[in-house]
């Protein structure tokens, strides 16, 4: 299914954007992308890809069978404007589940780029035969992403109260959302 | 009078009709049928109303309407001598359809269906194969829209995601690939799918116009 990429979308302002998997050649541009994420948001990254050495190691070990990283890049200047990672599992008991994380450059957050990336992830997960997609969001920080996920039929499945601490020591809830992919017959 | 399969064959087309023997009888694959053909045929009872699914075409008149349209195409799978067991229909988009904004560039494969009684014989592949052989398609962006509420998930015993995959594989054999769009019906469900095949003579400019149209931006 990776042969389906790149996939084109057009943002609300008419910018042509391509979605495609990350390759080893994207390190420099990904460094720039993460460096332009506000510091107060970088704090919440579970995998510190905003640190060049961590990103370098991560790129060196790209393995699409474990993590499928998709980027959105402007077609005109190849600037990366969003990044989504679909984490897959090897253990048979959770082979049917994927975890997604998404981050959009601040300048493109009102352009629905994140929504298209999540939709692309849902379709890819379906094509892979996954049955559930799980997304975790920090309450009060990623509310726009939560709203985008709700529009794509993600449901609140749980809350880990005060699970996340920000750089000022303030606690935030972690919202766990699930998108079931194995719906049966049409309900129309 | 019911025509025999030999009467139905006509060599005056790019992909000629041909027949094949199956474990369920002799089947004629006939591309680009003439409008007058349909009155002498009957529909197989595996095409019709079911509890979770209804065929898109339920009357022979509908075939005739498509065949009479400008560049309309109806390809049929006919069980000898006169039973329609599958069909593939192509035409330009309706005037109120978003894609009509690009005029004759866009051509829709509007329906492809095989009777419940004749599945598993590769008839969908053969119908598409015969339909898509024409040079006509090299000047077109040919598209199909798959809506999960039209799919026979019960009859195929598949989930929406599995059916979607089946469509991707089938149409992918003919150079179709999935594209994204905010067209409301396609966007309503993630298993819904729009696939396109870009003809060899379609310009890059026309492709970009179509890309923008997919996201609601009309060509200037």
CSV table of C-alpha atoms in Angstrom, one decimal:
chain,number,residue,atom,x,y,z
A,1,UNK,CA,0.0,0.0,0.0
A,2,UNK,CA,3.0,2.3,0.2
A,3,UNK,CA,2.9,2.3,-3.6
A,4,UNK,CA,-0.2,4.5,-3.2
A,5,UNK,CA,2.0,7.4,-2.2
A,6,UNK,CA,2.5,10.3,-2.8
A,7,UNK,CA,-1.1,11.4,-2.3
A,8,UNK,CA,-2.1,14.9,-3.2
A,9,UNK,CA,-4.3,17.2,-1.2
A,10,UNK,CA,-5.1,20.9,-1.6
A,11,UNK,CA,-5.4,23.1,1.4
A,12,UNK,CA,-8.1,25.7,1.9
A,13,UNK,CA,-5.8,28.4,0.6
A,14,UNK,CA,-5.0,26.5,-2.6
A,15,UNK,CA,-1.6,25.1,-1.6
A,16,UNK,CA,-0.9,21.8,-3.2
A,17,UNK,CA,0.5,19.3,-0.6
A,18,UNK,CA,1.8,15.8,-1.0
A,19,UNK,CA,1.6,13.1,1.6
A,20,UNK,CA,4.3,10.5,1.6
A,21,UNK,CA,6.4,8.3,3.8
A,22,UNK,CA,9.6,9.7,5.4
A,23,UNK,CA,12.8,8.7,3.8
A,24,UNK,CA,16.5,9.1,4.9
A,25,UNK,CA,16.7,12.2,2.8
A,26,UNK,CA,14.2,14.1,4.9
A,27,UNK,CA,16.4,14.6,8.0
A,28,UNK,CA,17.4,18.2,7.3
A,29,UNK,CA,13.9,19.3,6.5
A,30,UNK,CA,12.4,17.4,9.5
A,31,UNK,CA,15.0,19.2,11.7
A,32,UNK,CA,13.7,22.5,10.4
A,33,UNK,CA,10.1,21.4,10.9
A,34,UNK,CA,10.6,20.4,14.5
A,35,UNK,CA,12.6,23.5,15.3
A,36,UNK,CA,9.7,25.6,14.3
A,37,UNK,CA,7.3,23.8,16.7
A,38,UNK,CA,6.8,26.2,19.7
A,39,UNK,CA,8.9,25.2,22.7
A,40,UNK,CA,5.8,24.8,24.9
A,41,UNK,CA,4.6,22.1,22.5
A,42,UNK,CA,8.0,20.4,22.0
A,43,UNK,CA,7.8,19.7,25.7
A,44,UNK,CA,5.0,17.2,25.2
A,45,UNK,CA,6.8,15.2,22.5
A,46,UNK,CA,7.1,11.6,23.8
A,47,UNK,CA,9.8,10.8,21.3
A,48,UNK,CA,12.2,13.8,21.3
A,49,UNK,CA,12.4,14.2,17.6
A,50,UNK,CA,13.0,17.9,18.1
A,51,UNK,CA,16.5,17.0,19.2
A,52,UNK,CA,18.7,16.5,16.0
A,53,UNK,CA,20.7,13.5,17.4
A,54,UNK,CA,17.5,11.7,18.4
A,55,UNK,CA,16.0,12.5,15.0
A,56,UNK,CA,19.2,11.2,13.2
A,57,UNK,CA,19.1,7.9,15.1
A,58,UNK,CA,15.3,7.6,14.4
A,59,UNK,CA,15.8,8.2,10.7
A,60,UNK,CA,18.7,5.7,10.6
A,61,UNK,CA,16.4,3.0,12.0
A,62,UNK,CA,13.3,3.7,9.8
A,63,UNK,CA,11.3,0.5,9.7
A,64,UNK,CA,7.9,1.0,8.1
A,65,UNK,CA,6.7,-2.4,9.6
A,66,UNK,CA,7.0,-0.9,13.1
A,67,UNK,CA,6.4,2.8,12.5
A,68,UNK,CA,5.0,4.2,9.4
A,69,UNK,CA,5.9,7.9,9.4
A,70,UNK,CA,4.1,10.1,6.9
A,71,UNK,CA,4.9,13.7,6.1
A,72,UNK,CA,2.9,16.4,4.4
A,73,UNK,CA,5.1,18.6,2.2
A,74,UNK,CA,4.3,21.6,0.1
A,75,UNK,CA,4.6,20.6,-3.6
A,76,UNK,CA,6.2,23.9,-4.6
A,77,UNK,CA,9.1,24.2,-2.2
A,78,UNK,CA,9.1,20.7,-0.5
A,79,UNK,CA,8.7,22.3,2.9
A,80,UNK,CA,7.5,19.8,5.5
A,81,UNK,CA,4.3,21.1,7.2
A,82,UNK,CA,3.1,18.1,9.1
A,83,UNK,CA,4.1,14.8,10.4
A,84,UNK,CA,2.1,11.7,11.4
A,85,UNK,CA,3.4,8.5,12.8
A,86,UNK,CA,1.4,5.2,12.8
A,87,UNK,CA,2.9,2.9,15.4
A,88,UNK,CA,2.4,-0.8,14.7
A,89,UNK,CA,2.9,-3.7,17.1
A,90,UNK,CA,4.6,-7.1,16.8
A,91,UNK,CA,2.8,-8.8,19.7
A,92,UNK,CA,0.0,-10.9,18.4
A,93,UNK,CA,-2.4,-9.7,21.2
A,94,UNK,CA,-2.3,-6.1,19.9
A,95,UNK,CA,-1.4,-6.8,16.2
A,96,UNK,CA,-4.8,-5.4,15.3
A,97,UNK,CA,-4.2,-2.0,16.9
A,98,UNK,CA,-2.3,1.0,15.7
A,99,UNK,CA,-1.3,4.1,17.6
A,100,UNK,CA,-1.1,7.4,15.8
A,101,UNK,CA,0.6,10.7,16.7
A,102,UNK,CA,0.3,13.8,14.6
A,103,UNK,CA,1.9,17.2,14.6
A,104,UNK,CA,1.1,20.1,12.3
A,105,UNK,CA,3.3,23.2,11.8
A,106,UNK,CA,1.6,26.1,13.5
A,107,UNK,CA,1.3,28.1,10.2
A,108,UNK,CA,-0.9,25.3,8.7
A,109,UNK,CA,-3.2,24.4,11.6
A,110,UNK,CA,-6.3,26.1,10.1
A,111,UNK,CA,-5.8,24.4,6.8
A,112,UNK,CA,-7.2,21.0,7.7
A,113,UNK,CA,-3.8,19.3,6.9
A,114,UNK,CA,-4.0,17.4,10.2
A,115,UNK,CA,-7.5,16.2,9.3
A,116,UNK,CA,-6.4,14.9,5.9
A,117,UNK,CA,-3.4,13.2,7.5
A,118,UNK,CA,-5.5,11.4,10.1
A,119,UNK,CA,-8.0,10.4,7.4
A,120,UNK,CA,-5.1,9.1,5.3
A,121,UNK,CA,-3.9,7.1,8.3
A,122,UNK,CA,-7.4,5.7,8.9
A,123,UNK,CA,-7.6,4.5,5.3
A,124,UNK,CA,-4.0,3.1,5.4
A,125,UNK,CA,-4.8,1.3,8.7
A,126,UNK,CA,-8.0,-0.2,7.1
A,127,UNK,CA,-5.9,-1.4,4.1
A,128,UNK,CA,-3.4,-3.0,6.5
A,129,UNK,CA,-6.3,-4.9,8.2
A,130,UNK,CA,-6.0,-3.0,11.5
A,131,UNK,CA,-9.2,-3.0,13.6
A,132,UNK,CA,-8.5,-0.1,16.0
A,133,UNK,CA,-6.6,3.2,15.9
A,134,UNK,CA,-5.7,4.8,19.1
A,135,UNK,CA,-4.7,8.5,19.5
A,136,UNK,CA,-3.7,10.2,22.8
A,137,UNK,CA,-4.0,13.9,23.2
A,138,UNK,CA,-3.1,16.3,26.0
A,139,UNK,CA,-6.1,18.1,27.3
A,140,UNK,CA,-5.8,21.8,27.1
A,141,UNK,CA,-2.9,21.6,24.7
A,142,UNK,CA,-4.1,19.6,21.8
A,143,UNK,CA,-7.8,20.5,21.8
A,144,UNK,CA,-7.8,21.3,18.0
A,145,UNK,CA,-6.5,17.9,17.3
A,146,UNK,CA,-9.1,16.4,19.6
A,147,UNK,CA,-11.8,18.2,17.6
A,148,UNK,CA,-10.4,17.0,14.3
A,149,UNK,CA,-10.3,13.4,15.6
A,150,UNK,CA,-14.0,13.7,16.8
A,151,UNK,CA,-15.0,14.8,13.3
A,152,UNK,CA,-13.3,11.6,12.0
A,153,UNK,CA,-15.3,9.4,14.4
A,154,UNK,CA,-12.7,8.9,17.1
A,155,UNK,CA,-14.5,8.3,20.4
A,156,UNK,CA,-13.3,9.2,23.9
A,157,UNK,CA,-12.4,5.8,25.5
A,158,UNK,CA,-10.6,7.0,28.6
A,159,UNK,CA,-8.9,9.7,30.5
A,160,UNK,CA,-5.7,9.4,32.5
A,161,UNK,CA,-6.2,12.2,35.0
A,162,UNK,CA,-3.1,14.4,35.7
A,163,UNK,CA,-1.0,12.0,33.7
A,164,UNK,CA,1.0,14.8,31.9
A,165,UNK,CA,3.0,17.5,33.5
A,166,UNK,CA,3.9,20.7,31.5
A,167,UNK,CA,7.1,22.7,31.9
A,168,UNK,CA,5.5,24.8,34.6
A,169,UNK,CA,4.6,21.8,36.7
A,170,UNK,CA,0.9,22.0,35.9
A,171,UNK,CA,-0.9,18.7,35.4
A,172,UNK,CA,-2.9,17.9,32.3
A,173,UNK,CA,-5.2,15.0,31.6
A,174,UNK,CA,-4.3,12.5,28.8
A,175,UNK,CA,-7.3,11.9,26.6
A,176,UNK,CA,-7.4,8.4,24.9
A,177,UNK,CA,-9.4,8.3,21.8
A,178,UNK,CA,-10.2,5.2,19.6
A,179,UNK,CA,-11.4,4.8,16.0
A,180,UNK,CA,-12.9,1.4,15.3
A,181,UNK,CA,-12.2,0.3,11.8
A,182,UNK,CA,-14.0,-3.0,11.6
A,183,UNK,CA,-17.6,-1.8,11.1
A,184,UNK,CA,-19.8,-4.4,9.5
A,185,UNK,CA,-22.7,-3.9,7.2
A,186,UNK,CA,-23.8,-0.5,6.1
A,187,UNK,CA,-26.2,1.2,8.4
A,188,UNK,CA,-27.8,3.2,5.6
B,1,UNK,CA,-37.5,-12.5,-30.3
B,2,UNK,CA,-34.6,-13.5,-28.1
B,3,UNK,CA,-31.3,-13.2,-29.8
B,4,UNK,CA,-28.8,-16.0,-29.6
B,5,UNK,CA,-25.3,-15.3,-28.4
B,6,UNK,CA,-24.0,-15.4,-31.9
B,7,UNK,CA,-26.5,-12.7,-32.9
B,8,UNK,CA,-25.3,-10.6,-30.1
B,9,UNK,CA,-21.7,-10.7,-31.2
B,10,UNK,CA,-20.6,-7.8,-33.3
B,11,UNK,CA,-17.0,-7.3,-34.5
B,12,UNK,CA,-17.5,-3.5,-35.2
B,13,UNK,CA,-15.9,-2.4,-31.9
B,14,UNK,CA,-12.4,-2.0,-30.5
B,15,UNK,CA,-12.8,-4.9,-28.0
B,16,UNK,CA,-14.9,-7.6,-29.5
B,17,UNK,CA,-17.4,-9.7,-27.7
B,18,UNK,CA,-16.3,-13.1,-26.6
B,19,UNK,CA,-17.8,-16.0,-24.7
B,20,UNK,CA,-16.3,-18.2,-22.0
B,21,UNK,CA,-17.4,-21.5,-20.6
B,22,UNK,CA,-17.9,-21.5,-16.8
B,23,UNK,CA,-19.1,-24.0,-14.3
B,24,UNK,CA,-22.4,-22.0,-14.3
B,25,UNK,CA,-22.8,-22.1,-18.1
B,26,UNK,CA,-21.7,-20.2,-21.1
B,27,UNK,CA,-21.2,-16.4,-20.6
B,28,UNK,CA,-20.8,-13.7,-23.3
B,29,UNK,CA,-18.8,-10.6,-22.4
B,30,UNK,CA,-20.1,-7.9,-24.6
B,31,UNK,CA,-18.6,-4.4,-24.5
B,32,UNK,CA,-20.2,-1.2,-25.7
B,33,UNK,CA,-23.7,-2.6,-26.3
B,34,UNK,CA,-26.1,-0.8,-28.7
B,35,UNK,CA,-29.2,0.8,-27.1
B,36,UNK,CA,-31.6,-1.5,-29.0
B,37,UNK,CA,-30.0,-4.6,-27.6
B,38,UNK,CA,-31.5,-4.4,-24.1
B,39,UNK,CA,-35.2,-5.0,-24.8
B,40,UNK,CA,-34.5,-8.6,-25.6
B,41,UNK,CA,-32.7,-9.4,-22.4
B,42,UNK,CA,-33.7,-10.2,-18.9
B,43,UNK,CA,-32.0,-9.5,-15.6
B,44,UNK,CA,-30.8,-12.4,-13.4
B,45,UNK,CA,-32.5,-12.6,-10.1
B,46,UNK,CA,-29.1,-12.2,-8.4
B,47,UNK,CA,-29.4,-8.5,-9.4
B,48,UNK,CA,-32.2,-6.8,-7.4
B,49,UNK,CA,-33.3,-6.0,-3.8
B,50,UNK,CA,-31.8,-7.7,-0.8
B,51,UNK,CA,-32.0,-7.1,2.9
B,52,UNK,CA,-28.9,-5.0,3.1
B,53,UNK,CA,-28.3,-4.2,-0.5
B,54,UNK,CA,-29.9,-3.2,-3.7
B,55,UNK,CA,-28.5,-3.3,-7.2
B,56,UNK,CA,-27.8,0.0,-8.8
B,57,UNK,CA,-29.5,-1.0,-12.0
B,58,UNK,CA,-32.8,-2.8,-11.6
B,59,UNK,CA,-34.5,-2.2,-14.9
B,60,UNK,CA,-33.2,-2.8,-18.4
B,61,UNK,CA,-34.5,0.7,-19.4
B,62,UNK,CA,-31.6,2.1,-17.3
B,63,UNK,CA,-29.1,0.4,-19.5
B,64,UNK,CA,-30.7,2.0,-22.6
B,65,UNK,CA,-30.6,5.4,-21.1
B,66,UNK,CA,-26.9,5.2,-20.4
B,67,UNK,CA,-26.2,3.7,-23.9
B,68,UNK,CA,-28.0,6.6,-25.5
B,69,UNK,CA,-26.0,9.2,-23.8
B,70,UNK,CA,-23.1,10.9,-25.6
B,71,UNK,CA,-20.2,8.4,-25.4
B,72,UNK,CA,-22.3,6.3,-23.0
B,73,UNK,CA,-21.0,2.8,-22.6
B,74,UNK,CA,-22.7,-0.3,-21.3
B,75,UNK,CA,-20.8,-3.6,-21.2
B,76,UNK,CA,-22.6,-6.7,-20.3
B,77,UNK,CA,-22.0,-10.2,-19.1
B,78,UNK,CA,-24.8,-12.3,-20.5
B,79,UNK,CA,-25.5,-15.9,-19.6
B,80,UNK,CA,-26.5,-17.7,-22.7
B,81,UNK,CA,-28.9,-17.0,-24.3
B,82,UNK,CA,-30.2,-13.7,-22.8
B,83,UNK,CA,-29.8,-13.3,-19.1
B,84,UNK,CA,-27.8,-10.2,-17.9
B,85,UNK,CA,-25.6,-11.4,-15.0
B,86,UNK,CA,-23.2,-8.4,-14.8
B,87,UNK,CA,-22.7,-5.0,-16.2
B,88,UNK,CA,-20.2,-2.1,-16.4
B,89,UNK,CA,-21.6,1.4,-17.2
B,90,UNK,CA,-19.7,4.5,-18.2
B,91,UNK,CA,-20.7,8.0,-19.1
B,92,UNK,CA,-19.8,11.6,-18.6
B,93,UNK,CA,-20.8,13.1,-15.2
B,94,UNK,CA,-24.3,14.5,-14.7
B,95,UNK,CA,-24.5,18.3,-15.2
B,96,UNK,CA,-25.0,18.9,-11.4
B,97,UNK,CA,-22.1,16.7,-10.6
B,98,UNK,CA,-18.9,18.5,-9.3
B,99,UNK,CA,-16.8,16.8,-12.0
B,100,UNK,CA,-18.8,18.1,-14.9
B,101,UNK,CA,-17.0,21.5,-14.4
B,102,UNK,CA,-14.1,20.0,-16.4
B,103,UNK,CA,-16.4,19.1,-19.3
B,104,UNK,CA,-15.5,16.0,-21.4
B,105,UNK,CA,-12.2,15.5,-19.7
B,106,UNK,CA,-13.9,13.6,-17.0
B,107,UNK,CA,-15.5,10.2,-17.6
B,108,UNK,CA,-17.2,8.1,-14.9
B,109,UNK,CA,-17.3,4.4,-14.6
B,110,UNK,CA,-20.7,4.8,-12.9
B,111,UNK,CA,-21.5,1.2,-12.0
B,112,UNK,CA,-19.9,-2.3,-12.0
B,113,UNK,CA,-21.9,-5.2,-10.6
B,114,UNK,CA,-22.1,-8.9,-10.9
B,115,UNK,CA,-25.1,-11.0,-9.9
B,116,UNK,CA,-24.9,-12.8,-6.6
B,117,UNK,CA,-25.4,-16.0,-8.5
B,118,UNK,CA,-22.3,-15.5,-10.7
B,119,UNK,CA,-19.6,-14.1,-8.5
B,120,UNK,CA,-16.1,-15.7,-8.3
B,121,UNK,CA,-15.8,-16.1,-12.1
B,122,UNK,CA,-13.7,-12.9,-12.6
B,123,UNK,CA,-16.5,-11.4,-14.6
B,124,UNK,CA,-15.9,-7.9,-13.1
B,125,UNK,CA,-12.3,-8.1,-14.2
B,126,UNK,CA,-13.3,-9.2,-17.7
B,127,UNK,CA,-16.0,-6.4,-18.0
B,128,UNK,CA,-13.5,-3.8,-16.9
B,129,UNK,CA,-10.9,-5.2,-19.2
B,130,UNK,CA,-13.1,-5.1,-22.2
B,131,UNK,CA,-14.4,-1.6,-21.4
B,132,UNK,CA,-11.0,0.0,-20.7
B,133,UNK,CA,-9.3,-1.3,-23.9
B,134,UNK,CA,-10.5,1.6,-26.0
B,135,UNK,CA,-8.1,4.4,-27.0
B,136,UNK,CA,-11.0,6.8,-26.0
B,137,UNK,CA,-9.8,6.6,-22.4
B,138,UNK,CA,-6.3,8.1,-23.2
B,139,UNK,CA,-7.9,11.5,-23.5
B,140,UNK,CA,-9.9,11.2,-20.2
B,141,UNK,CA,-9.5,11.2,-16.5
B,142,UNK,CA,-11.7,8.2,-15.9
B,143,UNK,CA,-13.0,7.9,-12.4
B,144,UNK,CA,-15.0,5.7,-10.2
B,145,UNK,CA,-16.6,6.5,-6.8
B,146,UNK,CA,-17.2,3.6,-4.4
B,147,UNK,CA,-19.8,4.3,-1.7
B,148,UNK,CA,-19.9,1.7,1.0
B,149,UNK,CA,-23.7,2.0,1.2
B,150,UNK,CA,-23.9,0.5,-2.3
B,151,UNK,CA,-21.7,-2.4,-1.6
B,152,UNK,CA,-23.0,-5.9,-1.1
B,153,UNK,CA,-21.1,-6.5,2.2
B,154,UNK,CA,-23.6,-9.2,3.3
B,155,UNK,CA,-23.4,-11.1,0.0
B,156,UNK,CA,-19.6,-10.9,-0.1
B,157,UNK,CA,-19.3,-11.5,3.7
B,158,UNK,CA,-16.7,-8.6,3.9
B,159,UNK,CA,-16.3,-5.6,6.1
B,160,UNK,CA,-16.3,-2.1,4.5
B,161,UNK,CA,-12.5,-2.0,4.7
B,162,UNK,CA,-12.1,-5.4,3.1
B,163,UNK,CA,-14.5,-4.5,0.3
B,164,UNK,CA,-12.6,-1.2,-0.3
B,165,UNK,CA,-9.4,-3.2,-0.6
B,166,UNK,CA,-11.0,-5.5,-3.1
B,167,UNK,CA,-12.0,-2.5,-5.2
B,168,UNK,CA,-8.5,-1.0,-5.0
B,169,UNK,CA,-7.0,-4.3,-6.2
B,170,UNK,CA,-9.5,-4.7,-9.0
B,171,UNK,CA,-9.3,-1.2,-10.4
B,172,UNK,CA,-5.6,-1.0,-9.7
B,173,UNK,CA,-5.0,-3.6,-12.4
B,174,UNK,CA,-6.3,-1.1,-14.9
B,175,UNK,CA,-4.1,1.8,-13.8
B,176,UNK,CA,-6.5,3.3,-11.3
B,177,UNK,CA,-5.3,4.8,-8.1
B,178,UNK,CA,-7.0,6.3,-5.1
B,179,UNK,CA,-7.2,10.1,-4.8
B,180,UNK,CA,-8.6,12.2,-2.0
B,181,UNK,CA,-11.4,14.7,-2.3
B,182,UNK,CA,-13.7,16.7,0.0
B,183,UNK,CA,-16.7,15.8,-2.2
B,184,UNK,CA,-19.3,15.3,0.5
B,185,UNK,CA,-20.5,11.8,-0.4
B,186,UNK,CA,-17.0,10.4,-0.7
B,187,UNK,CA,-15.8,12.2,2.4
B,188,UNK,CA,-18.8,10.8,4.4
B,189,UNK,CA,-17.0,7.5,5.3
B,190,UNK,CA,-13.3,6.6,5.2
B,191,UNK,CA,-14.0,3.3,3.4
B,192,UNK,CA,-15.5,5.2,0.5
B,193,UNK,CA,-13.1,5.6,-2.3
B,194,UNK,CA,-12.5,7.7,-5.4
B,195,UNK,CA,-10.1,6.1,-7.9
B,196,UNK,CA,-8.9,7.7,-11.1
B,197,UNK,CA,-7.0,6.6,-14.2
B,198,UNK,CA,-5.3,9.4,-16.1
B,199,UNK,CA,-5.1,8.9,-19.8
B,200,UNK,CA,-1.8,9.1,-21.6
B,201,UNK,CA,-2.8,12.3,-23.5
B,202,UNK,CA,-4.2,14.2,-20.5
B,203,UNK,CA,-2.1,17.3,-19.9
B,204,UNK,CA,-0.4,18.2,-16.6
B,205,UNK,CA,-2.4,21.4,-16.5
B,206,UNK,CA,-5.7,19.5,-16.8
B,207,UNK,CA,-4.6,17.2,-14.0
B,208,UNK,CA,-3.9,20.2,-11.7
B,209,UNK,CA,-7.3,21.6,-12.5
B,210,UNK,CA,-8.8,18.3,-11.5
B,211,UNK,CA,-6.7,18.2,-8.3
B,212,UNK,CA,-8.0,21.6,-7.2
B,213,UNK,CA,-11.6,20.7,-8.2
B,214,UNK,CA,-11.3,17.6,-5.9
B,215,UNK,CA,-11.0,20.1,-3.0
B,216,UNK,CA,-13.8,22.3,-4.2
B,217,UNK,CA,-11.8,24.9,-6.2
B,218,UNK,CA,-13.5,25.4,-9.5
B,219,UNK,CA,-11.3,25.8,-12.6
B,220,UNK,CA,-10.8,29.4,-13.7
